[in-house]
PDB file of N, CA and C in Angstrom:
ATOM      1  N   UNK G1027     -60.155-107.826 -81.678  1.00  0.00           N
ATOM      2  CA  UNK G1027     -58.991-107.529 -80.882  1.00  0.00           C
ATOM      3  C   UNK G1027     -57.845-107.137 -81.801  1.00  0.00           C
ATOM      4  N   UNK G1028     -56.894-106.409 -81.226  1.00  0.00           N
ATOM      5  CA  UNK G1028     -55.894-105.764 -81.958  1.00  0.00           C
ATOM      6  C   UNK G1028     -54.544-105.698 -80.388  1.00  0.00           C
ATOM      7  N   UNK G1029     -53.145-105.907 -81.788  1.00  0.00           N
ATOM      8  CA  UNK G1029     -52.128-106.002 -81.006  1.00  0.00           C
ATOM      9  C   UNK G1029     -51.372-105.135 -80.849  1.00  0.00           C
ATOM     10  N   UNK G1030     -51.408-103.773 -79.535  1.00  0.00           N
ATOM     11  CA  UNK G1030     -50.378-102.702 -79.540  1.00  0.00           C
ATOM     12  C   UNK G1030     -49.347-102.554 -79.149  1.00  0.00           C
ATOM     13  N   UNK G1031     -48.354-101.741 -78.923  1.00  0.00           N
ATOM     14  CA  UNK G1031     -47.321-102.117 -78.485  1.00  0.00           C
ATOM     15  C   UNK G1031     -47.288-101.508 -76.813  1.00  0.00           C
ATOM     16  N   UNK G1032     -46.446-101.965 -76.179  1.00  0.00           N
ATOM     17  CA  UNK G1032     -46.448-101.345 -74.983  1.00  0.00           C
ATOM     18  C   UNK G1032     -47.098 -99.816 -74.530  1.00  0.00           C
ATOM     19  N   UNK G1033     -45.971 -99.353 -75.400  1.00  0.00           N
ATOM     20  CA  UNK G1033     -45.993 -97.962 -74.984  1.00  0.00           C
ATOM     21  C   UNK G1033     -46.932 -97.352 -75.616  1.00  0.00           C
ATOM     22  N   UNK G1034     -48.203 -98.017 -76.888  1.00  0.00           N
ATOM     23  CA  UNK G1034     -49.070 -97.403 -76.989  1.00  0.00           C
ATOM     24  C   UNK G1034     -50.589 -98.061 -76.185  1.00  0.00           C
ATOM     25  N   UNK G1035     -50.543 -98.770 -75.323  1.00  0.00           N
ATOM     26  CA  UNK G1035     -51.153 -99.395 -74.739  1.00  0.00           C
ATOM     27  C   UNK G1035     -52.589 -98.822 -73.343  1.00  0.00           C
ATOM     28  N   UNK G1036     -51.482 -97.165 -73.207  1.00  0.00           N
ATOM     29  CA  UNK G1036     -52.744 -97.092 -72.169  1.00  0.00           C
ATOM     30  C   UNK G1036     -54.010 -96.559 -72.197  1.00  0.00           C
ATOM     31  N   UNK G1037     -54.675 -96.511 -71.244  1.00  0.00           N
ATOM     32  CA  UNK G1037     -56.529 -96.146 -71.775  1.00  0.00           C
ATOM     33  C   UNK G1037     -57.135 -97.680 -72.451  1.00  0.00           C
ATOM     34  N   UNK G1038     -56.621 -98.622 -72.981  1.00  0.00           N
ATOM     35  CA  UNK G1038     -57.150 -99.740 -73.479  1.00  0.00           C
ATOM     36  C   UNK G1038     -57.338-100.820 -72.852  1.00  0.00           C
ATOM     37  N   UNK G1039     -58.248-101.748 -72.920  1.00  0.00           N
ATOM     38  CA  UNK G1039     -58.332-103.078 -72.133  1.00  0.00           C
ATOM     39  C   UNK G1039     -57.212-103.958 -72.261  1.00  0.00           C
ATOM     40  N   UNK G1040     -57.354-104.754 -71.528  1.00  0.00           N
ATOM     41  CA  UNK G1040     -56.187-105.499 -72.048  1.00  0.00           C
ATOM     42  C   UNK G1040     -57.080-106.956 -72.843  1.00  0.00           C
ATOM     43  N   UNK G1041     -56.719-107.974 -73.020  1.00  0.00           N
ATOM     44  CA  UNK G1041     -57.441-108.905 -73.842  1.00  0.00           C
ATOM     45  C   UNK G1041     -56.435-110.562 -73.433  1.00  0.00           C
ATOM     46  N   UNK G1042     -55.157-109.879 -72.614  1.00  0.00           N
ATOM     47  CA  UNK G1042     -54.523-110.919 -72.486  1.00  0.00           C
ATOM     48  C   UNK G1042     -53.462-110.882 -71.275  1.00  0.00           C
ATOM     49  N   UNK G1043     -52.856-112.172 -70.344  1.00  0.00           N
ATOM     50  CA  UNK G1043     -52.246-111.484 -69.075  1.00  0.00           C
ATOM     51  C   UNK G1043     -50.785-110.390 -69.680  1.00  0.00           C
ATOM     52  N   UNK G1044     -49.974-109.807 -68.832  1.00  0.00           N
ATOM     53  CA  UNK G1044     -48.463-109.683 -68.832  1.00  0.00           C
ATOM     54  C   UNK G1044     -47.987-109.621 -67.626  1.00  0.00           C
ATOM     55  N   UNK G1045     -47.339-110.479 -67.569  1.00  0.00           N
ATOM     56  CA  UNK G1045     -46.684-110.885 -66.106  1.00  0.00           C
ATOM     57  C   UNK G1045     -44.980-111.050 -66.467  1.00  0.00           C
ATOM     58  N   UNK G1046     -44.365-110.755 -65.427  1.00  0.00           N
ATOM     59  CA  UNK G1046     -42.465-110.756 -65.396  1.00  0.00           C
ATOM     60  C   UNK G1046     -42.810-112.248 -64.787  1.00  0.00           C
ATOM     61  N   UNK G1047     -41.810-112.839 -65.329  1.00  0.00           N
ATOM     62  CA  UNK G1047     -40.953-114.634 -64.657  1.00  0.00           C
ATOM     63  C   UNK G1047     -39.453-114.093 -64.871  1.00  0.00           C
ATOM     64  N   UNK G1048     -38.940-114.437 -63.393  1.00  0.00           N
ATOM     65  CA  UNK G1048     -39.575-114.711 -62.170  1.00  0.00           C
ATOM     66  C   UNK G1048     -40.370-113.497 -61.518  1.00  0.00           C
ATOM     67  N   UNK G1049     -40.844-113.141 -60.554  1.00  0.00           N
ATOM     68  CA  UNK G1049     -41.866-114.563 -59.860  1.00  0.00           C
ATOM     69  C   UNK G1049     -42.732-114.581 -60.345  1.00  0.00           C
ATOM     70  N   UNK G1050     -43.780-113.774 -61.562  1.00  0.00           N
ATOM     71  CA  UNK G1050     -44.885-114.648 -62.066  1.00  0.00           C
ATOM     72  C   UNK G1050     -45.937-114.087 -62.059  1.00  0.00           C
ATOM     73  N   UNK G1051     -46.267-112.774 -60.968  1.00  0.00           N
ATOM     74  CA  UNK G1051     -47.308-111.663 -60.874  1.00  0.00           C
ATOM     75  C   UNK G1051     -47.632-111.051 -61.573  1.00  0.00           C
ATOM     76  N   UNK G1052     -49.125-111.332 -62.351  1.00  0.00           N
ATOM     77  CA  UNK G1052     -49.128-110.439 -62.966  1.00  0.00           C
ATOM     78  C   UNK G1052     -49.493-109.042 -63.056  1.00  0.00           C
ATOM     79  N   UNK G1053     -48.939-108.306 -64.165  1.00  0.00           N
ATOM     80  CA  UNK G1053     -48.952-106.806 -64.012  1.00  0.00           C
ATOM     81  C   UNK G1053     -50.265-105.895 -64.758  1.00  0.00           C
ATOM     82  N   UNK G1054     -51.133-107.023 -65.367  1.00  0.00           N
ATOM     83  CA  UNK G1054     -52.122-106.641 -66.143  1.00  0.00           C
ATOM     84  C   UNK G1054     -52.962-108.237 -66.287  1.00  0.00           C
ATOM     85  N   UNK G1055     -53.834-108.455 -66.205  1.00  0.00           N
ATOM     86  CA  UNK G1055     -55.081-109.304 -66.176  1.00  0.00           C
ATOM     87  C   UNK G1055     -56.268-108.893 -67.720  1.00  0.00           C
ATOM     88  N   UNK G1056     -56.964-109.884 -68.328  1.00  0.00           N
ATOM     89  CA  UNK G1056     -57.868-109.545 -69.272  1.00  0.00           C
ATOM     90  C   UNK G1056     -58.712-108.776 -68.423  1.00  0.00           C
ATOM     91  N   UNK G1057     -59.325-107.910 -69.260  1.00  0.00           N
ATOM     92  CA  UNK G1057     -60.572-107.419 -68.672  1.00  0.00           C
ATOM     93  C   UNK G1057     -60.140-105.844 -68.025  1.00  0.00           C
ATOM     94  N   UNK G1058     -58.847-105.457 -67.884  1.00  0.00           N
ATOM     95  CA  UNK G1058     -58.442-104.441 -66.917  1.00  0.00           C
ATOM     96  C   UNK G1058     -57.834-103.212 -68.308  1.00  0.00           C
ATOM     97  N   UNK G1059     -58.502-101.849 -67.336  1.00  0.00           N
ATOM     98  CA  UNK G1059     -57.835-101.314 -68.061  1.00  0.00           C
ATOM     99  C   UNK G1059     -56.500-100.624 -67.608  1.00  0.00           C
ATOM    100  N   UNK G1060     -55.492-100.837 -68.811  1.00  0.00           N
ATOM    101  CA  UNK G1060     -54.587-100.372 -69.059  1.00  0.00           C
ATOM    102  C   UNK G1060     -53.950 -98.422 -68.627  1.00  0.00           C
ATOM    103  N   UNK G1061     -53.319 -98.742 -67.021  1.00  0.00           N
ATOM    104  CA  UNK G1061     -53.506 -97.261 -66.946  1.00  0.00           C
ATOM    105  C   UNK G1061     -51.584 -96.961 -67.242  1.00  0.00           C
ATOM    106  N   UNK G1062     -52.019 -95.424 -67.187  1.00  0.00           N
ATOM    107  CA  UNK G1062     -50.467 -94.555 -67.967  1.00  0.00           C
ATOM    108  C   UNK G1062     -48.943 -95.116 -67.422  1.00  0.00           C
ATOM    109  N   UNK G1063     -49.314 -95.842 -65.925  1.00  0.00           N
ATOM    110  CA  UNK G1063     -47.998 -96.207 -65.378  1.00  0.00           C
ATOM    111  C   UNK G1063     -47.990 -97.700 -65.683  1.00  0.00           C
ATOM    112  N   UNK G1064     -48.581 -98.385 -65.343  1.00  0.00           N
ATOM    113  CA  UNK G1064     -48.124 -99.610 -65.707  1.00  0.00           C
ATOM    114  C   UNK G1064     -47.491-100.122 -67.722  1.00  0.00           C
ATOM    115  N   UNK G1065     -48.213 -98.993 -68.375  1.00  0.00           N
ATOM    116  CA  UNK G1065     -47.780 -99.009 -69.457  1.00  0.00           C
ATOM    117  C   UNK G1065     -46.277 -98.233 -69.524  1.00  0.00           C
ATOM    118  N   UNK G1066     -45.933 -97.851 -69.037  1.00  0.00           N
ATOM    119  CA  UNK G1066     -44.359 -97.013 -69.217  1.00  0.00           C
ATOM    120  C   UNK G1066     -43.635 -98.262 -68.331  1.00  0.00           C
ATOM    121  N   UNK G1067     -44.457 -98.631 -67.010  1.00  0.00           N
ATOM    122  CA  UNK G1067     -43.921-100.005 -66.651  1.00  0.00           C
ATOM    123  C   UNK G1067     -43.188-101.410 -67.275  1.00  0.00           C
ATOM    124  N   UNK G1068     -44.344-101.392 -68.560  1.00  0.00           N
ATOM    125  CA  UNK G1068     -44.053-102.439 -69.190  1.00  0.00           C
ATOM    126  C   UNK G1068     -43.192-101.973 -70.258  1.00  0.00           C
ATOM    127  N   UNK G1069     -42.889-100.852 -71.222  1.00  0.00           N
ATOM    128  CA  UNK G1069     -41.776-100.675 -71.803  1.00  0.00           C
ATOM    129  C   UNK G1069     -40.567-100.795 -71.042  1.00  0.00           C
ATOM    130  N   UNK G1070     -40.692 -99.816 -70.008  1.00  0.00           N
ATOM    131  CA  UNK G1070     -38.915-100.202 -69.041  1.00  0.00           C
ATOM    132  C   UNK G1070     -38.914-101.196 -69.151  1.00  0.00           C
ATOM    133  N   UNK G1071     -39.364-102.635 -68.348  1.00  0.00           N
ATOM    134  CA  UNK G1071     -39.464-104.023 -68.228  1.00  0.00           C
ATOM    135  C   UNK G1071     -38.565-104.299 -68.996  1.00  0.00           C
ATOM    136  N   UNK G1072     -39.196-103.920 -70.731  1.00  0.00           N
ATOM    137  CA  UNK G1072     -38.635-104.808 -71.984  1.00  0.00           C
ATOM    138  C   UNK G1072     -37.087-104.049 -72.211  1.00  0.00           C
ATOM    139  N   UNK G1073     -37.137-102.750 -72.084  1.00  0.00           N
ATOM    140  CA  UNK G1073     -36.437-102.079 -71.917  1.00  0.00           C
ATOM    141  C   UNK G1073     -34.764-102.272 -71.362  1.00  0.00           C
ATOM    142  N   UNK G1074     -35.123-102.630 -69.943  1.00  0.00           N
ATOM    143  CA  UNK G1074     -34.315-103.344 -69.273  1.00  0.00           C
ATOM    144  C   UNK G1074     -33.929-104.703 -69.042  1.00  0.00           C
ATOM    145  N   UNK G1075     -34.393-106.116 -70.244  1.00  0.00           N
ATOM    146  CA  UNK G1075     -33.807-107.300 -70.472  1.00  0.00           C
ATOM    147  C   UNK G1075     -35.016-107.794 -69.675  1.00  0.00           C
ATOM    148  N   UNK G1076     -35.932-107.553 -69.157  1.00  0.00           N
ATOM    149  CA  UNK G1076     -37.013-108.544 -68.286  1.00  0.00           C
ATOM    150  C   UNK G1076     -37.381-109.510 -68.980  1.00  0.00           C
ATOM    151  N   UNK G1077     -37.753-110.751 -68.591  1.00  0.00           N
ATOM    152  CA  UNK G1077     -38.755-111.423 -69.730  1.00  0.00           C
ATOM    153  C   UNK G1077     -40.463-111.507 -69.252  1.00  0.00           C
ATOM    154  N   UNK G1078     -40.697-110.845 -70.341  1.00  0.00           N
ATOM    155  CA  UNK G1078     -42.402-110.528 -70.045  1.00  0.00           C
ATOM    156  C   UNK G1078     -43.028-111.599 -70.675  1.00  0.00           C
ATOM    157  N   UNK G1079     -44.059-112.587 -69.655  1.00  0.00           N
ATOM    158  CA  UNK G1079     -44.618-113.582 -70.321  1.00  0.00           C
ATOM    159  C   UNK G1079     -46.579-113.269 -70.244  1.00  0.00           C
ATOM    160  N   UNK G1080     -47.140-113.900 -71.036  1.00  0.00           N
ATOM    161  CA  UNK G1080     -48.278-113.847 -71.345  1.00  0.00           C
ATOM    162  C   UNK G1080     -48.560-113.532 -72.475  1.00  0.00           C
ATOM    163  N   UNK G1081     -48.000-112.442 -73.413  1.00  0.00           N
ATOM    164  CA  UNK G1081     -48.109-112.113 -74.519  1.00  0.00           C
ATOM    165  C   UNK G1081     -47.342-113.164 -75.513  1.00  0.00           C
ATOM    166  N   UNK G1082     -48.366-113.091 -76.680  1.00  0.00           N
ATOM    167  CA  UNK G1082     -48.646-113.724 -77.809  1.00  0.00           C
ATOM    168  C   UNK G1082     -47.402-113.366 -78.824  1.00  0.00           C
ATOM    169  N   UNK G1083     -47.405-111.843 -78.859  1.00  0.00           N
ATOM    170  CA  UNK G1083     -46.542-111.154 -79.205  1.00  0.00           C
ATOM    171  C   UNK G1083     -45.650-110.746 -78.692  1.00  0.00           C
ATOM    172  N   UNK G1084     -44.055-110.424 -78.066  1.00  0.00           N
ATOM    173  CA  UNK G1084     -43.146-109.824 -77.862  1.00  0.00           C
ATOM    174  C   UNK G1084     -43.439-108.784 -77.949  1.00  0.00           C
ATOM    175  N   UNK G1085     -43.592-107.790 -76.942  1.00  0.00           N
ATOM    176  CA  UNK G1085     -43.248-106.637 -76.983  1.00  0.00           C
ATOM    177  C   UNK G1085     -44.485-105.834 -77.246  1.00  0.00           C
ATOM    178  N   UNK G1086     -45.805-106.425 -77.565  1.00  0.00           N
ATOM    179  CA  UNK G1086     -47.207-106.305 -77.760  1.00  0.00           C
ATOM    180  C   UNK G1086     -48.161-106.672 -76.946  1.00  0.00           C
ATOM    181  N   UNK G1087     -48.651-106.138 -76.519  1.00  0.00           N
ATOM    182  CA  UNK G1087     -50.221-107.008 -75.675  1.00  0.00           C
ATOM    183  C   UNK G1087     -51.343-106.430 -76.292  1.00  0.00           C
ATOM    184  N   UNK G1088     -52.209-107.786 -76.327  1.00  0.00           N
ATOM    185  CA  UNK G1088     -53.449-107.406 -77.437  1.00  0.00           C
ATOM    186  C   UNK G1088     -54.700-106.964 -76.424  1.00  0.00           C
ATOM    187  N   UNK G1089     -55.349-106.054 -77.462  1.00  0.00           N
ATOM    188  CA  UNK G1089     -56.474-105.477 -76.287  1.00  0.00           C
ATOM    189  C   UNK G1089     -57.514-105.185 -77.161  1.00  0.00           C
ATOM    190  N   UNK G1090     -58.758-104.888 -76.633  1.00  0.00           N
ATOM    191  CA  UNK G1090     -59.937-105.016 -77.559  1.00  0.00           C
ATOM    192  C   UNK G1090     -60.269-103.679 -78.446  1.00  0.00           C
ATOM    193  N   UNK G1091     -60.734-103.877 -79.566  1.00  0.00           N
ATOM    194  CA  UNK G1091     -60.846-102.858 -79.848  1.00  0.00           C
ATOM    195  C   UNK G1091     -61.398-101.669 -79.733  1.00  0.00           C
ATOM    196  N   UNK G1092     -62.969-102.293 -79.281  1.00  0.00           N
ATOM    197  CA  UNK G1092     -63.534-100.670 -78.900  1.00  0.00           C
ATOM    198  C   UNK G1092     -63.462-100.184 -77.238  1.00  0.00           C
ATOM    199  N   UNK G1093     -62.239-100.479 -76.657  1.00  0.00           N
ATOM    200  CA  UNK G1093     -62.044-100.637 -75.046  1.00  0.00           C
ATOM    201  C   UNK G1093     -61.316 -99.687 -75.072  1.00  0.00           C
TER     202      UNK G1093
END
């Protein structure tokens, strides 16, 4: 597994959740792949002061490598 950053994120699995608090939904699940909008999704997010929880990393979500 390897840790990318948002905005280079789509086409890839994900490996770990990212969900906004509040309320808690998440916007990506392991196992899913990573499509073009929810990744521009998740830069605005950070973008705009959200706090994105699940990730290990700030501002990174890790995803597998050959996914």
């Amino acid at each position: 597994m390897r840790k990318v950053s948002f905005d280079q994120a789509e086409g890839k699995i994900a490996a770990e959740y990212v969900y906004l608090y509040p309320p808690g939904i998440p916007l990506i699940v392991p196992g899913e792949r990573i499509s073009e909008k929810i990744a521009e999704e998740m830069s605005e997010y950070e973008k705009m002061g959200f706090r994105i929880e699940g990730t290990k990393v700030k501002g990174k979500i890790e995803v597998l490598i050959n996914g």
